[in-house]
Amino acid sequence: MSASRTELSRWQFDLTWSLFEYHLADLEPADFRWEPSALCWTIRPDGTPDWADTEPDPIPVPTIAWLTWHIGWWWSVALDHANGRTPREREEITWPGEESTVEWLRGLHEEWLAVLDRLTDADLEAPSAYPWGEEAGLTFAHTVAWVNSELMKNVSEIGQLRLLRRSSV
């Protein structure tokens, strides 16, 4: 049985999301701001995420709070592009806090499923500037693949932090 490109993209996304649900279902409020090292990026008490326009050296270890904000930021902007909306700036994406983050991410999941479910193989061939810019000459298929990859990477980071925190308590 062969799968279309849209079906394969959806299958990969669903697999990644199922791994994320494993961790989301077990997150506790104290997990979000746990700092595993002295050099961390987190969400500050005023709601501001740590950020640098160029990658610092050494690279800070992100907290789960920072990672969930990061997912919310890039996914919100990907959804803006996919739905023909003006893309929001990074500063416009706010982290909803420990009590609402899982619900926020699940809402983004539902929005992305609506995008994936309406895609045709022809839609995948449409030019897409996100996240690399128009000069890259890439397609929406590249954006979909990037969302799957970025989510998979962030899910593994969150999972590892959650496991490390639980093993150190």
mmCIF file of C-alpha atoms in Angstrom:
data_model
loop_
_atom_site.group_PDB
_atom_site.id
_atom_site.type_symbol
_atom_site.label_atom_id
_atom_site.label_comp_id
_atom_site.label_asym_id
_atom_site.label_seq_id
_atom_site.Cartn_x
_atom_site.Cartn_y
_atom_site.Cartn_z
ATOM 1 C CA MET A 1 0.000 0.000 0.000
ATOM 2 C CA SER A 2 1.426 3.377 -0.933
ATOM 3 C CA ALA A 3 0.742 6.552 0.992
ATOM 4 C CA SER A 4 0.416 10.004 -0.494
ATOM 5 C CA ARG A 5 2.791 12.699 0.644
ATOM 6 C CA THR A 6 0.015 14.296 2.719
ATOM 7 C CA GLU A 7 -0.811 10.968 4.371
ATOM 8 C CA LEU A 8 2.844 10.326 5.159
ATOM 9 C CA SER A 9 3.275 13.820 6.638
ATOM 10 C CA ARG A 10 0.189 13.321 8.779
ATOM 11 C CA TRP A 11 1.376 9.886 9.930
ATOM 12 C CA GLN A 12 4.756 11.300 10.972
ATOM 13 C CA PHE A 13 3.108 14.199 12.793
ATOM 14 C CA ASP A 14 0.684 11.862 14.610
ATOM 15 C CA LEU A 15 3.586 9.658 15.706
ATOM 16 C CA THR A 16 5.497 12.642 17.070
ATOM 17 C CA TRP A 17 2.418 13.988 18.806
ATOM 18 C CA SER A 18 1.761 10.633 20.490
ATOM 19 C CA LEU A 19 5.264 10.816 21.960
ATOM 20 C CA PHE A 20 4.560 14.367 23.126
ATOM 21 C CA GLU A 21 1.290 13.327 24.787
ATOM 22 C CA TYR A 22 3.278 10.783 26.800
ATOM 23 C CA HIS A 23 5.202 13.670 28.387
ATOM 24 C CA LEU A 24 2.398 16.266 28.417
ATOM 25 C CA ALA A 25 0.136 13.959 30.390
ATOM 26 C CA ASP A 26 2.733 13.679 33.162
ATOM 27 C CA LEU A 27 3.945 17.292 33.411
ATOM 28 C CA GLU A 28 3.532 18.933 36.811
ATOM 29 C CA PRO A 29 3.673 22.706 37.420
ATOM 30 C CA ALA A 30 7.087 22.424 39.105
ATOM 31 C CA ASP A 31 8.534 20.733 35.984
ATOM 32 C CA PHE A 32 8.223 23.849 33.841
ATOM 33 C CA ARG A 33 10.723 26.130 35.585
ATOM 34 C CA TRP A 34 13.135 23.492 36.878
ATOM 35 C CA GLU A 35 16.668 24.560 35.993
ATOM 36 C CA PRO A 36 19.019 21.615 35.458
ATOM 37 C CA SER A 37 22.157 23.755 35.294
ATOM 38 C CA ALA A 38 23.490 27.171 36.229
ATOM 39 C CA LEU A 39 23.211 28.360 32.625
ATOM 40 C CA CYS A 40 19.543 28.161 31.618
ATOM 41 C CA TRP A 41 17.049 29.892 29.394
ATOM 42 C CA THR A 42 13.627 30.161 30.949
ATOM 43 C CA ILE A 43 10.546 32.345 31.120
ATOM 44 C CA ARG A 44 11.118 35.226 33.520
ATOM 45 C CA PRO A 45 8.538 36.115 36.232
ATOM 46 C CA ASP A 46 7.265 38.962 34.027
ATOM 47 C CA GLY A 47 6.557 36.406 31.268
ATOM 48 C CA THR A 48 9.537 37.367 29.102
ATOM 49 C CA PRO A 49 11.418 34.472 27.524
ATOM 50 C CA ASP A 50 15.199 34.563 27.528
ATOM 51 C CA TRP A 51 16.444 35.274 24.007
ATOM 52 C CA ALA A 52 19.525 36.184 21.993
ATOM 53 C CA ASP A 53 19.574 37.117 18.327
ATOM 54 C CA THR A 54 22.792 35.151 17.879
ATOM 55 C CA GLU A 55 23.307 31.785 19.518
ATOM 56 C CA PRO A 56 25.336 32.201 22.696
ATOM 57 C CA ASP A 57 28.421 30.149 23.451
ATOM 58 C CA PRO A 58 28.014 28.121 25.547
ATOM 59 C CA ILE A 59 24.415 27.407 24.660
ATOM 60 C CA PRO A 60 22.081 27.695 27.678
ATOM 61 C CA VAL A 61 20.005 24.686 28.678
ATOM 62 C CA PRO A 62 16.338 25.560 28.110
ATOM 63 C CA THR A 63 13.744 24.865 30.760
ATOM 64 C CA ILE A 64 10.479 23.144 29.896
ATOM 65 C CA ALA A 65 8.811 26.541 30.267
ATOM 66 C CA TRP A 66 11.132 28.000 27.636
ATOM 67 C CA LEU A 67 10.748 25.005 25.324
ATOM 68 C CA THR A 68 6.953 25.106 25.501
ATOM 69 C CA TRP A 69 6.996 28.843 24.761
ATOM 70 C CA HIS A 70 9.386 28.163 21.877
ATOM 71 C CA ILE A 71 7.026 25.535 20.438
ATOM 72 C CA GLY A 72 4.113 27.917 20.839
ATOM 73 C CA TRP A 73 6.024 30.671 19.071
ATOM 74 C CA TRP A 74 7.225 28.802 15.990
ATOM 75 C CA TRP A 75 4.000 26.801 15.678
ATOM 76 C CA SER A 76 1.799 29.907 15.944
ATOM 77 C CA VAL A 77 3.820 31.559 13.191
ATOM 78 C CA ALA A 78 3.693 28.392 11.047
ATOM 79 C CA LEU A 79 -0.092 28.409 11.480
ATOM 80 C CA ASP A 80 -0.218 32.082 10.496
ATOM 81 C CA HIS A 81 1.623 31.257 7.264
ATOM 82 C CA ALA A 82 -0.475 28.159 6.578
ATOM 83 C CA ASN A 83 -3.726 30.057 7.094
ATOM 84 C CA GLY A 84 -2.779 33.159 5.114
ATOM 85 C CA ARG A 85 -2.606 35.419 8.177
ATOM 86 C CA THR A 86 0.001 38.087 8.850
ATOM 87 C CA PRO A 87 2.713 36.262 10.806
ATOM 88 C CA ARG A 88 3.091 37.409 14.391
ATOM 89 C CA GLU A 89 6.391 38.628 15.775
ATOM 90 C CA ARG A 90 8.193 36.562 18.393
ATOM 91 C CA GLU A 91 7.425 39.168 21.060
ATOM 92 C CA GLU A 92 3.687 38.789 20.403
ATOM 93 C CA ILE A 93 3.659 35.127 21.451
ATOM 94 C CA THR A 94 3.257 34.912 25.202
ATOM 95 C CA TRP A 95 3.654 31.849 27.361
ATOM 96 C CA PRO A 96 0.356 31.107 29.159
ATOM 97 C CA GLY A 97 1.947 29.761 32.361
ATOM 98 C CA GLU A 98 2.238 26.396 34.069
ATOM 99 C CA GLU A 99 -1.494 25.834 34.467
ATOM 100 C CA SER A 100 -2.503 26.576 30.839
ATOM 101 C CA THR A 101 0.464 25.547 28.699
ATOM 102 C CA VAL A 102 -0.629 21.972 28.001
ATOM 103 C CA GLU A 103 -4.068 23.168 26.900
ATOM 104 C CA TRP A 104 -2.418 25.840 24.694
ATOM 105 C CA LEU A 105 -0.200 23.273 22.986
ATOM 106 C CA ARG A 106 -3.100 20.902 22.474
ATOM 107 C CA GLY A 107 -5.018 23.774 20.850
ATOM 108 C CA LEU A 108 -2.114 24.406 18.455
ATOM 109 C CA HIS A 109 -2.125 20.673 17.721
ATOM 110 C CA GLU A 110 -5.798 20.836 16.734
ATOM 111 C CA GLU A 111 -5.188 23.873 14.524
ATOM 112 C CA TRP A 112 -2.292 22.114 12.784
ATOM 113 C CA LEU A 113 -4.394 18.993 12.242
ATOM 114 C CA ALA A 114 -6.941 21.172 10.409
ATOM 115 C CA VAL A 115 -4.122 22.399 8.140
ATOM 116 C CA LEU A 116 -2.821 18.885 7.501
ATOM 117 C CA ASP A 117 -6.291 17.484 6.877
ATOM 118 C CA ARG A 118 -7.065 19.971 4.127
ATOM 119 C CA LEU A 119 -3.735 19.615 2.307
ATOM 120 C CA THR A 120 -3.468 18.109 -1.128
ATOM 121 C CA ASP A 121 -0.258 17.009 -2.767
ATOM 122 C CA ALA A 122 -0.569 20.127 -4.947
ATOM 123 C CA ASP A 123 -0.724 22.310 -1.793
ATOM 124 C CA LEU A 124 2.578 20.822 -0.696
ATOM 125 C CA GLU A 125 4.205 22.174 -3.870
ATOM 126 C CA ALA A 126 3.177 25.784 -3.159
ATOM 127 C CA PRO A 127 6.079 28.141 -2.393
ATOM 128 C CA SER A 128 6.677 28.750 1.308
ATOM 129 C CA ALA A 129 8.886 31.381 2.863
ATOM 130 C CA TYR A 130 8.609 30.013 6.400
ATOM 131 C CA PRO A 131 10.900 29.532 8.213
ATOM 132 C CA TRP A 132 13.851 30.110 5.820
ATOM 133 C CA GLY A 133 12.707 33.081 3.731
ATOM 134 C CA GLU A 134 11.616 33.369 0.122
ATOM 135 C CA GLU A 135 15.185 33.264 -1.176
ATOM 136 C CA ALA A 136 15.446 29.603 -0.121
ATOM 137 C CA GLY A 137 12.974 28.623 -2.859
ATOM 138 C CA LEU A 138 11.312 25.942 -0.730
ATOM 139 C CA THR A 139 7.748 24.633 -0.668
ATOM 140 C CA PHE A 140 5.037 24.114 1.904
ATOM 141 C CA ALA A 141 6.099 20.441 1.969
ATOM 142 C CA HIS A 142 9.374 21.680 3.446
ATOM 143 C CA THR A 143 7.472 23.683 6.068
ATOM 144 C CA VAL A 144 5.386 20.626 7.018
ATOM 145 C CA ALA A 145 8.538 18.493 7.274
ATOM 146 C CA TRP A 146 10.215 21.203 9.356
ATOM 147 C CA VAL A 147 7.248 21.398 11.766
ATOM 148 C CA ASN A 148 7.447 17.622 12.236
ATOM 149 C CA SER A 149 11.226 17.765 12.799
ATOM 150 C CA GLU A 150 11.176 20.779 15.099
ATOM 151 C CA LEU A 151 8.365 19.288 17.162
ATOM 152 C CA MET A 152 10.194 15.956 17.399
ATOM 153 C CA LYS A 153 13.365 17.711 18.587
ATOM 154 C CA ASN A 154 11.518 19.835 21.157
ATOM 155 C CA VAL A 155 9.505 16.848 22.390
ATOM 156 C CA SER A 156 12.690 14.878 23.017
ATOM 157 C CA GLU A 157 14.215 17.835 24.886
ATOM 158 C CA ILE A 158 11.120 18.196 27.075
ATOM 159 C CA GLY A 159 11.034 14.466 27.715
ATOM 160 C CA GLN A 160 14.680 14.370 28.699
ATOM 161 C CA LEU A 161 14.275 17.330 31.072
ATOM 162 C CA ARG A 162 11.190 15.775 32.644
ATOM 163 C CA LEU A 163 13.008 12.477 33.199
ATOM 164 C CA LEU A 164 16.101 14.195 34.613
ATOM 165 C CA ARG A 165 14.018 16.252 37.028
ATOM 166 C CA ARG A 166 12.100 13.217 38.256
ATOM 167 C CA SER A 167 15.298 11.239 38.761
ATOM 168 C CA SER A 168 16.907 14.054 40.761
ATOM 169 C CA VAL A 169 14.034 14.684 43.202
#
